[in-house]
Amino acid sequence: MDVLYFAWVRERIGLPREKVQTEAATVTDLVEELIAREPRYAAAFADLSALRVAVDQQLADFDAPLAGVREVAFFPPMTGG
Amino acid sequence: MRVSVAEAPFDVGREVAEFSAGCSGMGAIVSFTGIVRDLPEAPLEAMEIEHYPGMTESALEDMARRAIERFSLGDALIIHRHGRLAPGETIMMVATAAPHRKDAFDAAEFLMDFLKSRAPFWKREITAGGADWVAAKDEDEDALARW
């Protein structure tokens, strides 16, 4: 699936998007897989309460299932307007 | 209903005039315009706005549809810019049209409250001292509770 990062999450991880091969059942499982990869992911995902997630471009919770999902995005709380 | 997410500047007066012209039978048109504000503590060189192409447009369309339904609007308009903006530049606007003013004002507030914390935009302030991501405010999250 495509995994996208925005704002300071993008800066900490060092790229805006990547393809990830995963069998993760939920967003939390995916986060744990990413954290296990490299310290930069651990730095970005250190405090999940400071992050928001969108699954297929809809805001979701971290326990959201990933079956059939094409795109997951991680970002800080939004500051529009 | 129209939603626009673009880097280019827009003319607020012309947008309001065109929006109003398309709203026959509506007694109240409300518009709100957001401007890049200079900072009191350090001069702001620029505001950079990042967004999530695709999700941004669908989130704004969803907000506009909900506002139209909830406040029985004749129409709604949301324009939001992204990219690098200088102090004093227009960031965004909303306009709402309703038979009476209360619904038009309330719908504009509703749209602004949701735009603040449910539309995938991220602001970064550029000053001589560096670049800082703007933190979301608790009060913006709390503002959603009234809807």
XYZ file of N, CA and C in Angstrom:
684
model
N 0.847 -1.196 0.000
C 0.000 0.000 0.000
C 0.883 1.247 0.000
N 0.286 2.368 -0.374
C 1.005 3.641 -0.310
C 0.880 4.205 1.094
N 2.018 4.629 1.659
C 1.996 5.283 2.968
C 2.520 6.701 2.772
N 1.727 7.684 3.208
C 2.052 9.092 2.996
C 2.333 9.773 4.330
N 3.232 10.763 4.283
C 3.576 11.515 5.488
C 3.485 13.002 5.175
N 2.954 13.757 6.123
C 2.823 15.203 5.915
C 3.427 15.980 7.082
N 3.793 17.238 6.770
C 4.290 18.212 7.750
C 5.496 17.637 8.502
N 5.545 17.771 9.842
C 6.772 17.340 10.529
C 6.950 15.824 10.536
N 5.891 15.081 10.290
C 6.043 13.628 10.177
C 6.876 13.322 8.921
N 6.556 14.021 7.827
C 7.321 13.886 6.585
C 8.784 14.266 6.808
N 9.010 15.350 7.550
C 10.384 15.795 7.788
C 11.169 14.779 8.626
N 10.511 14.242 9.648
C 11.238 13.288 10.508
C 11.560 11.992 9.777
N 10.624 11.549 8.942
C 10.860 10.285 8.234
C 11.738 10.521 7.003
N 11.648 11.735 6.439
C 12.562 12.088 5.364
C 12.045 11.805 3.970
N 10.755 11.474 3.855
C 10.172 11.313 2.522
C 8.657 11.514 2.595
N 8.061 11.937 1.474
C 6.627 12.235 1.502
C 5.724 11.017 1.330
N 6.246 9.988 0.644
C 5.418 8.779 0.459
C 6.308 7.612 0.097
N 5.811 6.421 0.368
C 6.548 5.214 -0.001
C 5.568 4.064 -0.143
N 6.016 3.053 -0.884
C 5.238 1.804 -1.012
C 5.675 0.882 0.121
N 4.716 0.312 0.829
C 5.042 -0.593 1.938
C 4.322 -1.924 1.697
N 5.117 -2.999 1.703
C 4.535 -4.344 1.642
C 4.245 -4.767 3.072
N 2.990 -5.006 3.376
C 2.658 -5.318 4.773
C 1.446 -6.235 4.860
N 1.462 -7.027 5.913
C 0.289 -7.841 6.231
C -0.394 -7.283 7.478
N -0.029 -6.073 7.860
C -0.573 -5.482 9.090
C -2.105 -5.468 9.049
N -2.704 -5.872 10.154
C -4.164 -5.953 10.209
C -4.788 -4.596 10.520
N -4.071 -3.777 11.295
C -4.613 -2.472 11.676
C -3.540 -1.403 11.492
N -3.960 -0.137 11.616
C -3.017 0.977 11.530
C -1.942 0.830 12.611
N -2.349 0.477 13.832
C -1.378 0.305 14.918
C -0.334 -0.747 14.571
N -0.764 -1.852 13.964
C 0.188 -2.899 13.547
C 1.177 -2.350 12.524
N 0.674 -1.537 11.588
C 1.543 -0.931 10.573
C 2.564 0.000 11.230
N 2.096 0.801 12.199
C 2.998 1.713 12.909
C 4.101 0.916 13.604
N 3.734 -0.203 14.236
C 4.740 -1.018 14.932
C 5.763 -1.591 13.952
N 5.287 -2.004 12.783
C 6.220 -2.507 11.752
C 7.194 -1.413 11.316
N 6.667 -0.204 11.118
C 7.515 0.907 10.667
C 8.538 1.289 11.741
N 8.068 1.347 13.003
C 8.969 1.705 14.121
C 10.129 0.711 14.206
N 9.846 -0.561 13.919
C 10.880 -1.596 14.023
C 11.936 -1.465 12.928
N 11.617 -0.728 11.861
C 12.529 -0.615 10.723
C 13.776 0.201 11.024
N 13.540 1.464 11.469
C 14.654 2.421 11.590
C 14.309 3.458 12.648
N 15.347 4.058 13.267
C 15.089 5.051 14.319
C 14.259 6.251 13.849
N 14.404 6.631 12.559
C 13.654 7.817 12.123
C 12.141 7.579 12.212
N 11.701 6.323 12.005
C 10.278 6.018 12.168
C 9.895 6.067 13.648
N 10.782 5.553 14.482
C 10.512 5.583 15.925
C 10.386 7.032 16.400
N 11.230 7.917 15.830
C 11.169 9.333 16.206
C 9.844 9.956 15.770
N 9.408 9.608 14.570
C 8.157 10.193 14.057
C 6.934 9.668 14.804
N 6.981 8.394 15.214
C 5.812 7.768 15.831
C 5.934 7.655 17.355
N 6.837 8.461 17.942
C 7.090 8.345 19.389
C 5.842 8.620 20.219
N 5.036 9.588 19.787
C 3.843 9.957 20.560
C 2.627 9.932 19.628
N 1.897 8.819 19.675
C 0.767 8.675 18.747
C -0.357 9.661 19.049
N -0.393 10.170 20.302
C -1.454 11.133 20.623
C -1.236 12.444 19.864
N -0.002 12.652 19.354
C 0.301 13.865 18.593
C 0.089 13.650 17.095
N -0.420 12.482 16.719
C -0.586 12.155 15.301
C -2.039 11.871 14.951
N -2.338 12.091 13.697
C -3.634 11.717 13.145
C -3.372 10.797 11.963
N -4.395 9.996 11.608
C -4.228 9.064 10.498
C -5.448 9.132 9.583
N -5.187 9.005 8.297
C -6.278 8.876 7.324
C -6.081 7.565 6.582
N -7.176 6.834 6.407
C -7.167 5.569 5.684
C -7.996 5.764 4.420
N -7.360 5.554 3.272
C -8.001 5.853 1.985
C -8.652 7.234 2.001
N -7.886 8.203 2.500
C -8.244 9.624 2.489
C -9.451 9.973 3.361
N -9.749 9.102 4.351
C -10.779 9.420 5.346
C -10.104 9.377 6.710
N -10.381 10.361 7.572
C -9.829 10.333 8.924
C -10.263 9.041 9.603
N -9.343 8.429 10.338
C -9.623 7.130 10.949
C -8.959 7.063 12.315
N -9.251 5.982 13.047
C -8.588 5.730 14.322
C -7.416 4.778 14.092
N -6.533 4.699 15.096
C -5.364 3.827 14.952
C -5.738 2.341 14.997
N -6.935 2.032 15.461
C -7.339 0.619 15.436
C -8.108 0.258 14.154
N -8.123 1.170 13.192
C -8.843 0.905 11.937
C -8.211 -0.272 11.194
N -9.043 -1.148 10.611
C -8.514 -2.293 9.861
C -7.926 -1.861 8.522
N -6.957 -2.611 8.021
C -6.270 -2.248 6.779
C -6.591 -3.186 5.613
N -7.479 -4.146 5.812
C -7.805 -5.084 4.724
C -8.372 -4.298 3.534
N -7.764 -4.497 2.371
C -8.258 -3.853 1.148
C -7.898 -2.383 1.021
N -7.144 -1.848 1.972
C -6.812 -0.420 1.955
C -5.655 -0.151 0.989
N -5.760 0.954 0.228
C -4.719 1.303 -0.753
C -3.764 2.371 -0.228
N -4.262 3.230 0.686
C -3.459 4.397 1.061
C -3.669 4.743 2.536
N -2.567 4.902 3.249
C -2.623 5.324 4.656
C -1.751 6.567 4.789
N -2.251 7.591 5.480
C -1.465 8.823 5.649
C -1.348 9.161 7.126
N -0.146 9.598 7.510
C 0.112 10.021 8.889
C 0.497 11.494 8.894
N -0.041 12.231 9.863
C 0.238 13.671 9.913
C -0.111 14.227 11.287
N 0.406 15.429 11.609
C 0.032 16.050 12.885
C -1.396 16.603 12.808
N -1.953 17.016 13.946
C -3.276 17.649 13.918
C -3.299 18.784 12.891
N -4.422 18.900 12.190
C -4.509 19.801 11.048
C -4.673 21.262 11.495
N -4.143 22.153 10.680
C -4.210 23.585 11.002
C -4.651 24.373 9.769
N -5.895 24.135 9.367
C -6.437 24.841 8.204
C -7.055 26.166 8.605
N -7.767 26.753 7.665
C -8.512 27.981 7.924
C -7.638 29.216 7.825
N -22.723 24.580 -5.068
C -21.606 24.384 -4.153
C -20.310 24.355 -4.957
N -19.295 25.093 -4.438
C -18.007 25.042 -5.120
C -16.893 25.007 -4.089
N -15.903 24.166 -4.365
C -14.727 24.055 -3.508
C -13.507 24.243 -4.397
N -12.569 25.086 -3.974
C -11.357 25.294 -4.759
C -10.135 25.240 -3.853
N -9.165 24.418 -4.213
C -7.887 24.345 -3.493
C -6.809 24.655 -4.511
N -6.138 25.779 -4.367
C -5.188 26.205 -5.393
C -4.098 27.064 -4.783
N -2.989 27.163 -5.503
C -1.867 27.967 -5.035
C -2.079 29.447 -5.392
N -2.749 29.685 -6.485
C -2.866 31.048 -7.017
C -3.729 31.944 -6.125
N -3.411 33.244 -6.087
C -4.274 34.185 -5.360
C -5.664 34.248 -5.995
N -6.633 34.727 -5.219
C -7.976 34.930 -5.785
C -8.493 36.281 -5.332
N -9.486 36.761 -6.053
C -10.071 38.085 -5.794
C -11.340 37.891 -4.963
N -11.265 38.244 -3.671
C -12.396 38.007 -2.757
C -13.655 38.726 -3.255
N -13.497 39.985 -3.682
C -14.656 40.762 -4.134
C -15.358 40.109 -5.306
N -14.550 39.654 -6.258
C -15.152 39.024 -7.431
C -15.813 37.698 -7.067
N -15.173 36.935 -6.165
C -15.757 35.652 -5.749
C -17.108 35.867 -5.054
N -17.162 36.873 -4.166
C -18.420 37.136 -3.449
C -19.495 37.612 -4.434
N -19.092 38.462 -5.369
C -20.057 38.975 -6.351
C -20.617 37.836 -7.209
N -19.736 36.947 -7.662
C -20.195 35.833 -8.509
C -21.057 34.866 -7.717
N -20.645 34.621 -6.454
C -21.410 33.720 -5.585
C -22.809 34.293 -5.359
N -22.878 35.592 -5.052
C -24.160 36.246 -4.780
C -25.058 36.232 -6.011
N -24.455 36.464 -7.177
C -25.238 36.526 -8.416
C -25.901 35.185 -8.709
N -25.288 34.101 -8.229
C -25.841 32.775 -8.501
C -26.858 32.321 -7.471
N -27.186 33.182 -6.498
C -28.058 32.785 -5.387
C -29.372 33.549 -5.421
N -30.251 33.204 -6.327
C -31.539 33.902 -6.353
C -32.409 33.394 -5.204
N -33.208 34.297 -4.628
C -34.128 33.908 -3.559
C -33.490 33.817 -2.190
N -32.189 34.117 -2.079
C -31.508 34.067 -0.792
C -31.418 35.488 -0.225
N -31.873 35.670 1.025
C -31.857 37.007 1.618
C -30.569 37.340 2.336
N -29.709 36.339 2.544
C -28.502 36.575 3.347
C -27.294 35.886 2.718
N -26.266 36.666 2.474
C -24.977 36.121 2.026
C -23.950 36.521 3.083
N -23.245 35.527 3.653
C -22.167 35.811 4.604
C -20.863 35.336 3.979
N -19.806 36.164 4.110
C -18.496 35.664 3.683
C -17.476 35.940 4.773
N -16.515 35.030 4.899
C -15.403 35.179 5.829
C -14.124 35.038 5.021
N -13.141 35.896 5.309
C -11.852 35.830 4.626
C -10.744 35.699 5.653
N -9.851 34.745 5.462
C -8.697 34.566 6.350
C -7.456 35.152 5.699
N -6.693 35.923 6.489
C -5.516 36.645 5.986
C -4.279 36.173 6.759
N -3.139 36.107 6.093
C -1.880 35.796 6.788
C -1.546 36.966 7.706
N -1.448 36.682 8.998
C -1.253 37.700 10.018
C 0.228 37.797 10.345
N 0.730 39.019 10.477
C 2.117 39.168 10.915
C 2.195 38.801 12.392
N 3.367 38.353 12.840
C 3.498 37.914 14.223
C 3.941 39.079 15.095
N 3.378 39.213 16.300
C 3.777 40.318 17.177
C 5.212 40.174 17.682
N 5.665 38.938 17.921
C 6.972 38.734 18.548
C 8.136 38.761 17.554
N 7.915 38.256 16.324
C 8.995 38.230 15.329
C 8.375 38.440 13.949
N 9.004 39.269 13.119
C 8.410 39.517 11.796
C 8.275 38.220 10.994
N 7.087 38.011 10.451
C 6.831 36.812 9.649
C 7.281 37.071 8.217
N 8.156 36.191 7.716
C 8.577 36.330 6.315
C 7.564 35.696 5.384
N 7.047 34.563 5.780
C 6.080 33.862 4.939
C 5.337 32.808 5.745
N 4.187 32.424 5.221
C 3.433 31.295 5.759
C 3.408 30.243 4.652
N 3.865 29.028 4.983
C 3.800 27.942 4.003
C 2.678 26.996 4.397
N 1.861 26.661 3.430
C 0.727 25.776 3.707
C 0.859 24.510 2.869
N 0.968 23.391 3.581
C 1.035 22.072 2.935
C -0.361 21.470 2.984
N -0.695 20.634 2.020
C -1.994 19.962 2.087
C -1.896 18.570 1.501
N -3.010 17.853 1.549
C -3.074 16.458 1.124
C -3.945 16.406 -0.125
N -3.322 16.524 -1.313
C -4.122 16.575 -2.541
C -5.058 15.376 -2.643
N -6.270 15.614 -3.019
C -7.265 14.540 -3.087
C -8.113 14.514 -1.834
N -7.489 14.258 -0.691
C -8.265 14.258 0.555
C -8.759 15.661 0.874
N -7.926 16.670 0.590
C -8.340 18.045 0.905
C -9.651 18.376 0.199
N -9.673 18.132 -1.103
C -10.872 18.471 -1.869
C -12.091 17.697 -1.366
N -11.916 16.396 -1.102
C -13.091 15.624 -0.675
C -13.537 16.027 0.730
N -12.578 16.395 1.603
C -12.963 16.837 2.949
C -13.743 18.151 2.876
N -13.295 19.072 2.020
C -13.990 20.357 1.905
C -15.374 20.172 1.285
N -15.447 19.291 0.282
C -16.766 19.035 -0.335
C -17.722 18.442 0.686
N -17.222 17.546 1.525
C -18.050 16.931 2.547
C -18.549 17.981 3.546
N -17.641 18.890 3.962
C -18.044 19.967 4.889
C -19.106 20.868 4.261
N -18.905 21.218 3.007
C -19.862 22.106 2.330
C -21.223 21.429 2.218
N -21.216 20.142 1.858
C -22.485 19.406 1.750
C -23.205 19.354 3.091
N -22.445 19.104 4.168
C -23.062 19.030 5.502
C -23.636 20.382 5.913
N -22.902 21.461 5.589
C -23.394 22.802 5.940
C -24.675 23.124 5.181
N -24.696 22.770 3.897
C -25.878 23.058 3.075
C -27.100 22.339 3.637
N -26.889 21.079 4.022
C -28.004 20.286 4.530
C -28.455 20.784 5.903
N -27.487 21.004 6.795
C -27.818 21.354 8.180
C -28.473 22.725 8.302
N -28.006 23.694 7.499
C -28.497 25.065 7.645
C -29.420 25.475 6.489
N -29.852 24.493 5.711
C -30.757 24.753 4.578
C -30.239 25.876 3.689
N -28.956 25.784 3.335
C -28.359 26.844 2.522
C -28.799 26.738 1.063
N -28.817 27.888 0.409
C -29.007 27.892 -1.032
C -27.716 27.494 -1.731
N -26.574 27.867 -1.122
C -25.295 27.528 -1.740
C -24.171 27.750 -0.719
N -23.003 27.174 -1.005
C -21.819 27.377 -0.160
C -20.579 27.369 -1.044
N -19.583 28.153 -0.642
C -18.331 28.267 -1.393
C -17.168 28.173 -0.405
N -16.159 27.359 -0.734
C -14.925 27.314 0.060
C -13.746 27.448 -0.905
N -12.873 28.411 -0.649
C -11.632 28.549 -1.423
C -10.486 28.530 -0.418
N -9.491 27.687 -0.635
C -8.354 27.617 0.291
C -7.077 27.521 -0.523
N -6.097 28.364 -0.202
C -4.824 28.335 -0.918
C -3.809 27.442 -0.213
N -2.779 27.056 -0.953
C -1.640 26.360 -0.354
C -0.377 26.949 -0.959
N 0.779 26.488 -0.456
C 2.043 27.030 -0.949
C 2.540 28.151 -0.049
N 3.387 29.023 -0.609
C 4.051 30.054 0.180
C 3.298 31.375 0.064
N 2.876 31.927 1.206
C 2.093 33.163 1.225
C 2.805 34.217 2.078
N 2.718 35.473 1.657
C 3.332 36.575 2.404
C 2.319 37.165 3.383
N 2.798 37.835 4.453
C 1.862 38.494 5.380
C 0.938 39.437 4.610
N -0.330 39.432 4.983
C -1.311 40.277 4.312
C -2.024 39.592 3.165
N -1.474 38.464 2.698
C -2.146 37.755 1.601
C -3.377 37.011 2.108
N -4.325 36.825 1.213
C -5.532 36.072 1.539
C -5.229 34.578 1.499
N -5.548 33.884 2.616
C -5.333 32.429 2.677
C -6.545 31.686 2.134
N -7.719 32.104 2.599
C -8.913 31.318 2.288
C -10.163 32.163 2.462
N -11.273 31.652 1.958
C -12.563 32.285 2.236
C -13.664 31.225 2.218
N -14.733 31.541 2.952
C -15.961 30.758 2.805
C -17.083 31.756 2.540
N -18.087 31.323 1.822
C -19.296 32.127 1.650
C -20.496 31.203 1.756
N -21.547 31.716 2.367
C -22.766 30.926 2.541
C -23.963 31.780 2.162
N -24.971 31.142 1.617
C -26.193 31.846 1.226
C -27.383 31.125 1.826
N -28.237 31.893 2.504
C -29.426 31.310 3.130
C -30.584 32.310 3.020
N -31.788 31.834 3.235
C -32.914 32.785 3.197
C -32.776 33.868 4.268
N -32.248 33.509 5.456
C -32.139 34.464 6.556
C -30.730 34.449 7.142
N -30.355 35.549 7.834
C -28.958 35.730 8.206
C -28.438 34.738 9.231
N -29.292 34.286 10.164
C -28.756 33.420 11.218
C -28.159 32.142 10.638
N -28.893 31.529 9.727
C -28.375 30.300 9.118
C -27.097 30.575 8.320
N -27.049 31.727 7.650
C -25.854 32.042 6.851
C -24.640 32.251 7.757
N -24.828 33.004 8.866
C -23.720 33.205 9.819
C -23.312 31.876 10.471
N -24.310 31.125 10.960
C -23.997 29.862 11.644
C -23.269 28.899 10.710
N -23.702 28.844 9.461
C -23.069 27.922 8.509
C -21.627 28.334 8.245
N -21.363 29.649 8.195
C -19.988 30.111 7.977
C -19.113 29.731 9.176
N -19.659 29.872 10.395
C -18.922 29.469 11.598
C -18.659 27.957 11.606
N -19.682 27.205 11.237
C -19.586 25.747 11.153
C -18.462 25.362 10.192
N -18.460 25.961 9.013
C -17.423 25.647 8.020
C -16.044 26.016 8.548
N -15.921 27.184 9.188
C -14.612 27.610 9.694
C -14.115 26.678 10.800
N -15.042 26.290 11.708
C -14.628 25.397 12.795
C -14.112 24.065 12.243
N -14.773 23.533 11.227
C -14.326 22.262 10.666
C -13.068 22.427 9.819
N -12.958 23.550 9.110
C -11.746 23.811 8.313
C -10.503 23.860 9.186
N -10.642 24.450 10.381
C -9.498 24.625 11.281
C -8.858 23.298 11.657
N -9.681 22.287 11.967
C -9.077 21.067 12.502
C -9.495 19.769 11.808
N -10.285 19.859 10.717
C -10.650 18.630 10.014
C -10.320 18.674 8.524
N -9.705 19.749 8.069
C -9.276 19.797 6.671
C -7.758 19.609 6.663
N -7.249 18.709 5.806
C -5.820 18.367 5.871
C -4.893 19.435 5.290
N -4.760 20.513 6.069
C -3.786 21.573 5.788
C -2.856 21.671 6.994
N -1.598 22.020 6.723
C -0.629 22.245 7.805
C 0.124 23.523 7.505
N 0.112 24.427 8.486
C 0.750 25.729 8.298
C 2.136 25.734 8.931
N 3.067 26.409 8.269
C 4.402 26.587 8.824
C 4.759 28.063 8.718
N 5.202 28.626 9.835
C 5.588 30.041 9.874
C 7.086 30.172 9.637
N 7.453 31.014 8.672
C 8.861 31.244 8.352
C 9.243 32.625 8.881
N 10.206 32.651 9.809
C 10.735 33.918 10.329
C 12.257 33.913 10.153
N 12.894 35.027 10.516
C 14.360 35.094 10.422
C 14.995 34.005 11.283
N 14.279 33.602 12.348
C 14.816 32.600 13.267
C 14.651 31.163 12.795
N 13.916 30.958 11.720
C 13.717 29.596 11.225
C 12.278 29.335 10.818
N 11.945 28.055 10.725
C 10.600 27.655 10.296
C 9.965 26.784 11.371
N 8.740 27.113 11.748
C 8.037 26.350 12.786
C 6.650 25.937 12.308
N 6.359 24.644 12.475
C 4.998 24.181 12.194
C 4.055 24.798 13.228
N 2.925 25.282 12.773
C 1.927 25.859 13.680
C 1.239 24.719 14.416
N 1.215 24.790 15.747
C 0.559 23.739 16.541
C -0.955 23.944 16.528
N -1.681 22.825 16.481
C -3.139 22.910 16.582
C -3.500 23.376 17.987
N -4.572 24.155 18.072
C -4.994 24.679 19.374
C -6.122 23.827 19.953
N -6.061 23.617 21.277
C -7.129 22.873 21.947
C -8.481 23.541 21.711
N -8.470 24.878 21.703
C -9.759 25.583 21.561
C -10.382 25.332 20.180
N -9.543 25.069 19.164
C -10.092 24.752 17.845
C -10.784 23.395 17.861
N -10.190 22.448 18.587
C -10.806 21.132 18.732
C -12.099 21.246 19.546
N -12.039 22.040 20.632
C -13.213 22.219 21.486
C -14.369 22.873 20.729
N -14.015 23.739 19.761
C -15.057 24.476 19.028
C -15.977 23.539 18.258
N -15.492 22.335 17.929
C -16.321 21.393 17.167
C -17.459 20.839 18.010
N -17.283 20.876 19.343
C -18.270 20.254 20.228
C -19.641 20.905 20.095
N -19.664 22.195 19.753
C -20.979 22.875 19.701
C -21.793 22.446 18.493
N -21.161 21.802 17.524
C -21.906 21.327 16.348
C -22.267 19.869 16.504
